[in-house]
CSV table of C-alpha atoms in Angstrom, one decimal:
chain,number,residue,atom,x,y,z
A,220,UNK,CA,-104.5,47.8,10.6
A,221,UNK,CA,-103.1,49.8,13.4
A,222,UNK,CA,-105.1,52.9,12.4
A,223,UNK,CA,-108.3,50.8,12.3
A,224,UNK,CA,-107.5,49.5,15.8
A,225,UNK,CA,-107.0,53.0,17.1
A,226,UNK,CA,-110.2,54.2,15.5
A,227,UNK,CA,-112.2,51.3,17.0
A,228,UNK,CA,-110.8,52.1,20.4
A,229,UNK,CA,-111.7,55.7,20.1
A,230,UNK,CA,-115.1,54.7,18.9
A,231,UNK,CA,-115.6,52.5,22.0
A,232,UNK,CA,-114.6,55.3,24.3
A,233,UNK,CA,-117.1,57.6,22.5
A,234,UNK,CA,-119.8,55.0,22.8
A,235,UNK,CA,-119.5,55.1,26.6
A,236,UNK,CA,-119.9,58.9,26.5
A,237,UNK,CA,-123.3,58.8,24.8
A,238,UNK,CA,-126.5,56.8,25.3
A,239,UNK,CA,-126.6,53.4,23.6
A,240,UNK,CA,-129.6,51.7,22.2
A,241,UNK,CA,-129.8,48.0,21.6
A,242,UNK,CA,-132.2,46.4,19.1
A,243,UNK,CA,-134.0,44.7,22.0
A,244,UNK,CA,-134.5,48.1,23.6
A,245,UNK,CA,-136.0,49.5,20.4
A,246,UNK,CA,-138.3,46.5,20.1
A,247,UNK,CA,-139.8,47.1,23.5
A,248,UNK,CA,-140.0,50.9,23.2
A,249,UNK,CA,-141.7,50.6,19.8
A,250,UNK,CA,-144.1,48.1,21.2
A,251,UNK,CA,-145.0,50.3,24.1
A,252,UNK,CA,-145.3,53.4,22.0
A,253,UNK,CA,-147.4,52.1,19.2
A,254,UNK,CA,-151.1,53.2,19.4
A,255,UNK,CA,-152.3,49.6,19.0
A,256,UNK,CA,-151.2,48.9,22.5
A,257,UNK,CA,-154.1,50.8,23.8
A,258,UNK,CA,-156.5,48.3,22.3
A,259,UNK,CA,-155.6,45.7,24.9
A,260,UNK,CA,-157.2,47.7,27.7
A,261,UNK,CA,-160.3,48.4,25.6
A,262,UNK,CA,-160.7,44.8,24.6
A,263,UNK,CA,-160.4,43.6,28.2
A,264,UNK,CA,-163.0,46.2,29.3
A,265,UNK,CA,-165.4,45.3,26.6
A,266,UNK,CA,-165.0,41.6,27.4
A,267,UNK,CA,-165.7,42.2,31.1
A,268,UNK,CA,-168.8,44.3,30.4
A,269,UNK,CA,-170.2,41.7,28.1
A,270,UNK,CA,-169.5,38.8,30.5
A,271,UNK,CA,-171.0,40.7,33.3
A,272,UNK,CA,-174.1,41.4,31.3
A,273,UNK,CA,-174.4,37.7,30.3
A,274,UNK,CA,-174.1,36.6,33.9
A,275,UNK,CA,-177.1,38.8,34.8
A,276,UNK,CA,-179.3,36.5,32.7
A,277,UNK,CA,-179.9,34.5,35.9
A,278,UNK,CA,-181.0,37.6,37.9
A,279,UNK,CA,-184.8,37.7,38.6
A,280,UNK,CA,-186.9,39.7,36.2
A,281,UNK,CA,-189.4,42.0,37.9
A,282,UNK,CA,-192.2,43.5,35.9
A,283,UNK,CA,-194.6,46.1,37.3
A,284,UNK,CA,-197.8,47.0,35.3
A,285,UNK,CA,-201.0,48.9,35.5
A,286,UNK,CA,-204.0,49.0,33.2
A,287,UNK,CA,-207.4,50.6,32.8
A,288,UNK,CA,-209.8,48.6,30.6
A,289,UNK,CA,-213.3,48.9,29.3
A,290,UNK,CA,-215.2,46.2,27.5
A,291,UNK,CA,-218.6,45.0,26.6
A,292,UNK,CA,-220.8,43.0,29.0
A,293,UNK,CA,-219.3,39.6,29.5
A,294,UNK,CA,-222.3,38.1,31.3
A,295,UNK,CA,-226.0,39.0,31.5
A,296,UNK,CA,-227.3,37.6,34.7
A,297,UNK,CA,-230.9,37.0,35.5
A,298,UNK,CA,-232.3,39.2,38.3
A,299,UNK,CA,-232.2,36.4,40.8
A,300,UNK,CA,-228.5,35.8,40.3
A,301,UNK,CA,-227.8,39.6,40.3
A,302,UNK,CA,-229.3,39.7,43.8
A,303,UNK,CA,-226.9,37.0,44.9
A,304,UNK,CA,-223.9,38.5,43.1
A,305,UNK,CA,-224.6,41.9,44.5
A,306,UNK,CA,-225.5,43.6,41.2
A,307,UNK,CA,-224.6,43.5,37.6
A,308,UNK,CA,-221.0,42.9,36.4
A,309,UNK,CA,-219.2,46.1,35.7
A,310,UNK,CA,-217.6,46.6,32.3
A,311,UNK,CA,-214.7,48.7,33.6
A,312,UNK,CA,-211.5,47.4,35.2
A,313,UNK,CA,-208.6,49.1,36.9
A,314,UNK,CA,-205.6,46.9,37.8
A,315,UNK,CA,-202.0,46.9,38.9
A,316,UNK,CA,-199.7,43.9,39.1
A,317,UNK,CA,-196.1,42.8,40.0
A,318,UNK,CA,-194.6,39.8,38.3
A,319,UNK,CA,-191.3,38.1,39.2
A,320,UNK,CA,-189.7,35.6,36.8
A,321,UNK,CA,-186.6,33.6,37.8
A,322,UNK,CA,-184.8,31.6,35.2
A,323,UNK,CA,-183.9,28.1,36.5
A,324,UNK,CA,-182.5,26.4,33.4
A,325,UNK,CA,-181.7,28.0,30.1
A,326,UNK,CA,-180.1,25.1,28.3
A,327,UNK,CA,-176.6,26.4,28.8
A,328,UNK,CA,-177.2,29.5,26.7
A,329,UNK,CA,-175.8,32.0,29.2
A,330,UNK,CA,-172.6,30.0,29.7
A,331,UNK,CA,-172.2,29.5,26.0
A,332,UNK,CA,-172.7,33.2,25.4
A,333,UNK,CA,-169.9,34.0,27.9
A,334,UNK,CA,-167.6,31.6,26.2
A,335,UNK,CA,-168.3,33.4,22.9
A,336,UNK,CA,-167.5,36.7,24.4
A,337,UNK,CA,-164.2,35.5,25.9
A,338,UNK,CA,-163.2,33.8,22.6
A,339,UNK,CA,-164.0,36.9,20.6
A,340,UNK,CA,-161.9,39.1,22.9
A,341,UNK,CA,-159.1,36.6,22.7
A,342,UNK,CA,-159.3,36.7,18.8
A,343,UNK,CA,-159.2,40.5,18.9
A,344,UNK,CA,-156.3,40.6,21.3
A,345,UNK,CA,-154.4,38.1,19.1
A,346,UNK,CA,-155.0,40.3,16.0
A,347,UNK,CA,-153.5,43.2,18.0
A,348,UNK,CA,-150.4,41.0,18.7
A,349,UNK,CA,-149.9,40.4,15.0
A,350,UNK,CA,-150.0,44.2,14.3
A,351,UNK,CA,-147.5,44.9,17.1
A,352,UNK,CA,-145.2,42.1,15.9
A,353,UNK,CA,-145.1,43.6,12.4
A,354,UNK,CA,-143.6,46.7,14.0
A,355,UNK,CA,-140.4,44.7,14.8
A,356,UNK,CA,-139.6,44.3,11.1
A,357,UNK,CA,-139.9,48.0,10.5
A,358,UNK,CA,-137.7,48.8,13.5
A,359,UNK,CA,-135.1,46.3,12.3
A,360,UNK,CA,-135.0,48.0,8.9
A,361,UNK,CA,-134.3,51.4,10.4
A,362,UNK,CA,-131.9,50.1,13.1
A,363,UNK,CA,-129.7,48.2,10.6
A,364,UNK,CA,-130.0,51.1,8.2
A,365,UNK,CA,-128.3,53.3,10.8
A,366,UNK,CA,-125.6,50.7,11.5
A,367,UNK,CA,-125.0,50.5,7.7
A,368,UNK,CA,-124.5,54.3,7.6
A,369,UNK,CA,-122.3,54.1,10.7
A,370,UNK,CA,-120.0,51.6,9.0
A,371,UNK,CA,-119.8,53.8,5.9
A,372,UNK,CA,-119.0,56.9,7.9
A,373,UNK,CA,-116.3,55.1,9.7
A,374,UNK,CA,-114.7,54.0,6.4
A,375,UNK,CA,-115.1,57.6,5.1
A,376,UNK,CA,-113.1,58.8,8.1
A,377,UNK,CA,-110.4,56.2,7.5
A,378,UNK,CA,-110.3,57.3,3.8
A,379,UNK,CA,-109.8,60.9,4.9
A,380,UNK,CA,-106.9,59.8,7.1
A,381,UNK,CA,-105.3,57.9,4.2
A,382,UNK,CA,-105.7,61.0,2.0
A,383,UNK,CA,-104.3,63.2,4.7
A,384,UNK,CA,-101.3,60.9,4.9
A,385,UNK,CA,-101.0,61.0,1.1
A,386,UNK,CA,-101.2,64.7,1.2
A,387,UNK,CA,-98.2,64.9,3.6
A,388,UNK,CA,-96.3,62.5,1.2
A,389,UNK,CA,-97.1,64.7,-1.8
A,390,UNK,CA,-96.1,67.9,0.1
A,391,UNK,CA,-92.8,66.4,0.9
A,392,UNK,CA,-92.4,65.4,-2.7
A,393,UNK,CA,-93.3,68.9,-3.8
A,394,UNK,CA,-90.6,70.3,-1.7
A,395,UNK,CA,-88.1,67.8,-3.2
A,396,UNK,CA,-89.2,68.9,-6.7
A,397,UNK,CA,-90.6,65.4,-7.5
A,398,UNK,CA,-94.3,66.6,-7.5
A,399,UNK,CA,-96.1,69.7,-8.7
A,400,UNK,CA,-99.1,71.7,-7.6
A,401,UNK,CA,-101.5,69.7,-9.8
A,402,UNK,CA,-100.6,66.6,-7.7
A,403,UNK,CA,-101.5,68.6,-4.6
A,404,UNK,CA,-104.8,69.6,-6.1
A,405,UNK,CA,-105.6,66.0,-7.1
A,406,UNK,CA,-105.3,64.9,-3.5
A,407,UNK,CA,-107.3,67.9,-2.3
A,408,UNK,CA,-110.2,67.1,-4.7
A,409,UNK,CA,-110.3,63.6,-3.2
A,410,UNK,CA,-110.3,65.0,0.3
A,411,UNK,CA,-113.2,67.3,-0.5
A,412,UNK,CA,-115.1,64.5,-2.1
A,413,UNK,CA,-114.6,62.3,0.9
A,414,UNK,CA,-115.8,65.1,3.2
A,415,UNK,CA,-118.8,65.6,1.0
A,416,UNK,CA,-119.7,62.0,1.1
A,417,UNK,CA,-119.4,61.9,4.8
A,418,UNK,CA,-121.8,64.9,5.1
A,419,UNK,CA,-124.3,63.1,2.9
A,420,UNK,CA,-124.0,59.9,5.0
A,421,UNK,CA,-124.5,61.9,8.2
A,422,UNK,CA,-127.6,63.5,6.8
A,423,UNK,CA,-129.0,60.1,5.9
A,424,UNK,CA,-128.2,58.8,9.4
A,425,UNK,CA,-130.0,61.8,10.9
A,426,UNK,CA,-133.1,61.0,8.8
A,427,UNK,CA,-133.0,57.3,9.8
A,428,UNK,CA,-132.7,58.2,13.5
A,429,UNK,CA,-135.6,60.6,13.2
A,430,UNK,CA,-137.8,57.8,11.8
A,431,UNK,CA,-136.6,55.4,14.4
A,432,UNK,CA,-137.2,57.9,17.2
A,433,UNK,CA,-140.8,58.3,16.0
A,434,UNK,CA,-141.3,54.6,16.2
A,435,UNK,CA,-139.9,54.2,19.7
A,436,UNK,CA,-141.3,57.5,21.0
A,437,UNK,CA,-138.0,59.0,21.9
A,438,UNK,CA,-136.0,61.9,20.4
A,439,UNK,CA,-132.7,60.6,19.0
A,440,UNK,CA,-129.8,63.0,18.3
A,441,UNK,CA,-126.6,62.7,16.2
A,442,UNK,CA,-124.8,61.5,19.3
A,443,UNK,CA,-127.1,58.5,19.8
A,444,UNK,CA,-125.1,55.3,19.4
A,445,UNK,CA,-126.8,52.1,18.3
A,446,UNK,CA,-125.4,48.9,19.8
A,447,UNK,CA,-124.4,46.5,17.1
A,448,UNK,CA,-125.9,43.0,17.7
A,449,UNK,CA,-123.4,40.3,18.4
A,450,UNK,CA,-125.5,37.4,16.9
A,451,UNK,CA,-123.7,36.0,13.9
A,452,UNK,CA,-125.3,32.6,13.5
A,453,UNK,CA,-128.8,31.9,12.2
A,454,UNK,CA,-131.3,29.8,14.2
A,455,UNK,CA,-130.7,26.1,14.0
A,456,UNK,CA,-134.2,25.0,15.2
A,457,UNK,CA,-136.8,26.2,12.7
A,458,UNK,CA,-139.9,26.1,14.9
A,459,UNK,CA,-142.5,28.7,13.9
A,460,UNK,CA,-143.6,30.7,17.0
A,461,UNK,CA,-145.3,33.6,15.2
A,462,UNK,CA,-148.3,35.4,16.7
A,463,UNK,CA,-150.2,34.7,13.5
A,464,UNK,CA,-150.5,31.1,14.5
A,465,UNK,CA,-151.9,32.1,17.9
A,466,UNK,CA,-154.4,34.3,16.1
A,467,UNK,CA,-155.5,31.5,13.8
A,468,UNK,CA,-156.0,29.3,16.9
A,469,UNK,CA,-158.0,32.0,18.6
A,470,UNK,CA,-160.3,32.4,15.5
A,471,UNK,CA,-160.8,28.6,15.6
A,472,UNK,CA,-161.8,28.7,19.3
A,473,UNK,CA,-164.2,31.5,18.5
A,474,UNK,CA,-165.9,29.4,15.8
A,475,UNK,CA,-166.1,26.4,18.2
A,476,UNK,CA,-167.7,28.6,20.9
A,477,UNK,CA,-170.2,29.9,18.4
A,478,UNK,CA,-171.1,26.4,17.3
A,479,UNK,CA,-171.7,25.4,20.9
A,480,UNK,CA,-173.8,28.4,21.4
A,481,UNK,CA,-176.0,27.4,18.4
A,482,UNK,CA,-176.6,24.0,20.0
A,483,UNK,CA,-177.9,25.6,23.2
A,484,UNK,CA,-180.7,27.4,21.3
A,485,UNK,CA,-182.6,24.2,20.8
A,486,UNK,CA,-182.9,23.3,24.4
A,487,UNK,CA,-186.0,24.0,26.5
A,488,UNK,CA,-186.0,26.7,29.2
A,489,UNK,CA,-187.4,26.3,32.7
A,490,UNK,CA,-188.4,29.3,34.9
A,491,UNK,CA,-190.4,30.0,38.0
A,492,UNK,CA,-192.8,32.9,38.4
A,493,UNK,CA,-194.7,34.7,41.0
A,494,UNK,CA,-197.6,37.2,40.5
A,495,UNK,CA,-199.4,39.7,42.7
A,496,UNK,CA,-202.3,41.8,41.3
A,497,UNK,CA,-204.8,44.3,42.6
A,498,UNK,CA,-207.8,45.3,40.6
A,499,UNK,CA,-211.2,47.0,41.0
A,500,UNK,CA,-213.8,44.4,41.5
A,501,UNK,CA,-216.0,43.6,38.5
A,502,UNK,CA,-218.5,41.8,40.8
A,503,UNK,CA,-219.0,41.9,44.5
A,504,UNK,CA,-218.4,38.1,44.5
A,505,UNK,CA,-214.8,38.6,43.3
A,506,UNK,CA,-211.8,39.6,45.5
A,507,UNK,CA,-209.8,42.6,44.4
A,508,UNK,CA,-206.4,40.9,44.9
A,509,UNK,CA,-204.8,38.0,43.2
A,510,UNK,CA,-201.7,35.9,44.0
A,511,UNK,CA,-200.2,33.2,41.8
A,512,UNK,CA,-197.0,31.2,41.5
A,513,UNK,CA,-195.8,28.4,39.3
A,514,UNK,CA,-193.3,27.0,36.8
A,515,UNK,CA,-193.1,27.6,33.0
A,516,UNK,CA,-191.4,25.3,30.5
A,517,UNK,CA,-190.8,26.8,27.0
A,518,UNK,CA,-189.2,25.4,23.9
A,519,UNK,CA,-188.7,27.8,20.9
A,520,UNK,CA,-188.4,25.9,17.6
A,521,UNK,CA,-187.6,29.0,15.6
A,522,UNK,CA,-183.8,28.3,15.6
A,523,UNK,CA,-184.5,25.1,13.7
A,524,UNK,CA,-185.4,27.2,10.7
A,525,UNK,CA,-181.9,28.7,10.3
A,526,UNK,CA,-179.8,25.9,11.9
A,527,UNK,CA,-178.5,24.4,8.7
A,528,UNK,CA,-177.4,27.7,7.2
A,529,UNK,CA,-175.9,28.8,10.5
A,530,UNK,CA,-173.8,25.6,10.7
A,531,UNK,CA,-172.8,26.0,7.1
A,532,UNK,CA,-171.7,29.5,7.7
A,533,UNK,CA,-169.5,28.4,10.5
A,534,UNK,CA,-168.1,25.7,8.3
A,535,UNK,CA,-167.1,28.3,5.7
A,536,UNK,CA,-165.4,30.4,8.4
A,537,UNK,CA,-163.5,27.3,9.5
A,538,UNK,CA,-162.3,26.6,6.0
A,539,UNK,CA,-161.2,30.3,5.7
A,540,UNK,CA,-159.1,30.0,8.8
A,541,UNK,CA,-157.5,26.8,7.5
A,542,UNK,CA,-156.7,28.5,4.1
A,543,UNK,CA,-155.3,31.5,5.8
A,544,UNK,CA,-153.1,29.4,8.0
A,545,UNK,CA,-151.9,27.3,5.1
A,546,UNK,CA,-151.1,30.4,3.0
A,547,UNK,CA,-149.2,32.0,5.8
A,548,UNK,CA,-147.0,28.9,6.4
A,549,UNK,CA,-146.4,28.6,2.7
A,550,UNK,CA,-145.3,32.2,2.3
A,551,UNK,CA,-143.2,31.8,5.5
A,552,UNK,CA,-141.4,28.9,3.9
A,553,UNK,CA,-140.7,30.9,0.8
A,554,UNK,CA,-139.3,33.8,2.9
A,555,UNK,CA,-137.2,31.4,4.9
A,556,UNK,CA,-135.7,29.8,1.8
A,557,UNK,CA,-134.9,33.2,0.3
A,558,UNK,CA,-133.3,34.6,3.5
A,559,UNK,CA,-131.2,31.4,4.0
A,560,UNK,CA,-129.9,31.7,0.4
A,561,UNK,CA,-129.0,35.3,1.0
A,562,UNK,CA,-127.2,34.4,4.2
A,563,UNK,CA,-125.1,31.8,2.5
A,564,UNK,CA,-124.3,34.2,-0.4
A,565,UNK,CA,-123.3,36.9,2.0
A,566,UNK,CA,-120.9,34.6,4.0
A,567,UNK,CA,-119.2,33.7,0.7
A,568,UNK,CA,-119.0,37.4,-0.3
A,569,UNK,CA,-117.4,38.3,3.1
A,570,UNK,CA,-114.8,35.7,2.7
A,571,UNK,CA,-114.0,37.0,-0.8
A,572,UNK,CA,-114.0,40.6,0.6
A,573,UNK,CA,-111.3,39.6,3.0
A,574,UNK,CA,-109.1,38.3,0.2
A,575,UNK,CA,-109.8,41.4,-2.0
A,576,UNK,CA,-108.8,43.7,0.9
A,577,UNK,CA,-105.5,41.9,1.4
A,578,UNK,CA,-104.7,42.2,-2.3
A,579,UNK,CA,-105.8,45.8,-2.5
A,580,UNK,CA,-103.6,46.8,0.5
A,581,UNK,CA,-100.6,45.1,-1.1
A,582,UNK,CA,-101.2,47.0,-4.3
A,583,UNK,CA,-101.6,50.3,-2.4
A,584,UNK,CA,-98.4,49.8,-0.5
A,585,UNK,CA,-96.5,49.2,-3.7
A,586,UNK,CA,-98.2,52.2,-5.3
A,587,UNK,CA,-97.1,54.4,-2.5
A,588,UNK,CA,-93.5,53.3,-2.9
A,589,UNK,CA,-93.6,53.8,-6.7
A,590,UNK,CA,-94.9,57.3,-6.2
A,591,UNK,CA,-92.1,58.1,-3.8
A,592,UNK,CA,-89.7,56.7,-6.3
A,593,UNK,CA,-91.3,58.8,-9.1
A,594,UNK,CA,-92.3,55.8,-11.2
A,595,UNK,CA,-96.1,56.2,-10.7
A,596,UNK,CA,-98.4,59.2,-10.8
A,597,UNK,CA,-100.4,60.6,-7.9
A,598,UNK,CA,-103.7,59.9,-9.6
A,599,UNK,CA,-102.7,56.2,-9.9
A,600,UNK,CA,-101.9,56.2,-6.2
A,601,UNK,CA,-105.2,57.8,-5.3
A,602,UNK,CA,-107.0,55.2,-7.4
A,603,UNK,CA,-105.4,52.4,-5.4
A,604,UNK,CA,-106.2,54.2,-2.1
A,605,UNK,CA,-109.8,54.6,-3.0
A,606,UNK,CA,-109.9,50.9,-4.2
A,607,UNK,CA,-108.8,49.8,-0.7
A,608,UNK,CA,-111.4,51.9,1.0
A,609,UNK,CA,-114.1,50.7,-1.3
A,610,UNK,CA,-113.1,47.0,-0.7
A,611,UNK,CA,-113.2,47.6,3.1
A,612,UNK,CA,-116.5,49.4,2.8
A,613,UNK,CA,-118.0,46.6,0.8
A,614,UNK,CA,-117.0,44.1,3.5
A,615,UNK,CA,-118.5,46.3,6.3
A,616,UNK,CA,-121.7,46.6,4.3
A,617,UNK,CA,-121.9,42.8,3.7
A,618,UNK,CA,-121.3,42.2,7.4
A,619,UNK,CA,-124.2,44.5,8.4
A,620,UNK,CA,-126.4,42.9,5.7
A,621,UNK,CA,-125.5,39.5,7.1
A,622,UNK,CA,-126.6,40.6,10.6
A,623,UNK,CA,-129.8,42.0,9.2
A,624,UNK,CA,-130.6,38.8,7.3
A,625,UNK,CA,-129.9,36.7,10.4
A,626,UNK,CA,-132.4,38.9,12.4
A,627,UNK,CA,-134.8,38.7,9.5
A,628,UNK,CA,-134.7,34.9,9.7
A,629,UNK,CA,-135.2,35.1,13.5
A,630,UNK,CA,-138.2,37.4,12.8
A,631,UNK,CA,-139.7,34.9,10.4
A,632,UNK,CA,-139.7,32.2,13.1
A,633,UNK,CA,-140.0,34.6,16.1
A,634,UNK,CA,-136.9,33.3,17.7
A,635,UNK,CA,-135.4,35.6,20.4
């Protein structure tokens, strides 16, 4: 226990020498580094452009036109009327005109269109939120994977210390004629195996850190220290705050906005117009300029043809959203039950690990004394030393697994 305390103190001093990364830091850096984050700006720009275009529906429409026409005689005037009219009617016409139309009332179509644009942008943004939230689970897997390897490396170091102590004991016994060279070799083999295992663990840690670094957009070295979370209790209030629910609500609002937009298609539209035209005179009696102004009321009944199918289509989309939400919550409940069961099991295993370690340490101490007394072989002592280390390592692994499951449960409900 004293050696473990010294090792932990040395580790804490080493932690201060190198950069530390918390799980919260990794969340934020992975969020900022993931390419999906760029979609938010694009979605906002597209929304603003579409809303701006829709707002311009109330701007006056100006049309400029020109024409050159030829046609058959429209009137055949008797000579007496031709003299009054100043000659026969010409069958050619050159004209130019300017027409201005100003929408006064569109039945709410423009406002409904802007609501659809905003609702669609909100739905797209919510979908991006879901994608970014999923990154948290992948970051957690890598983060706790590194912590798991750190715990195993620490235990490997302690095992090597135990073996080094055992080596000194055997060396002393060799000098006293109680042990032989094969006993020294047996301890040396275990030392090499422990060093080999540590090398493999460090290689795995390096690979995990490389993957984590790619996610957070930062190069992580072997000296990078991950801060172990202190949370040891699972959430007590099981309120789902996942971004998927926000995304479902956004899809629902989009459907509602589209339904309102459909209703506006059946309303009449009122507009004012003004016209100024200049043309070559067909008869001397006619003026070659024309001015007109007035109001137009139009009502397009074409949307009635597809109204029923359009509403049915929106109803199908509504049902799909409801099914997706129900399926999501159902699966979430299954995941929660599974994780809660795992947490309970791990707590029981950790309590059992503590008892096993105490028993293994007592056995090891007795084994060391028997070896010194010459009543037990070195191999039997090494077996007991390894058994203690294995029991301690199992407890460390179970504690890291418990932390991971607690954070997995927090991820299920989106609890900070």
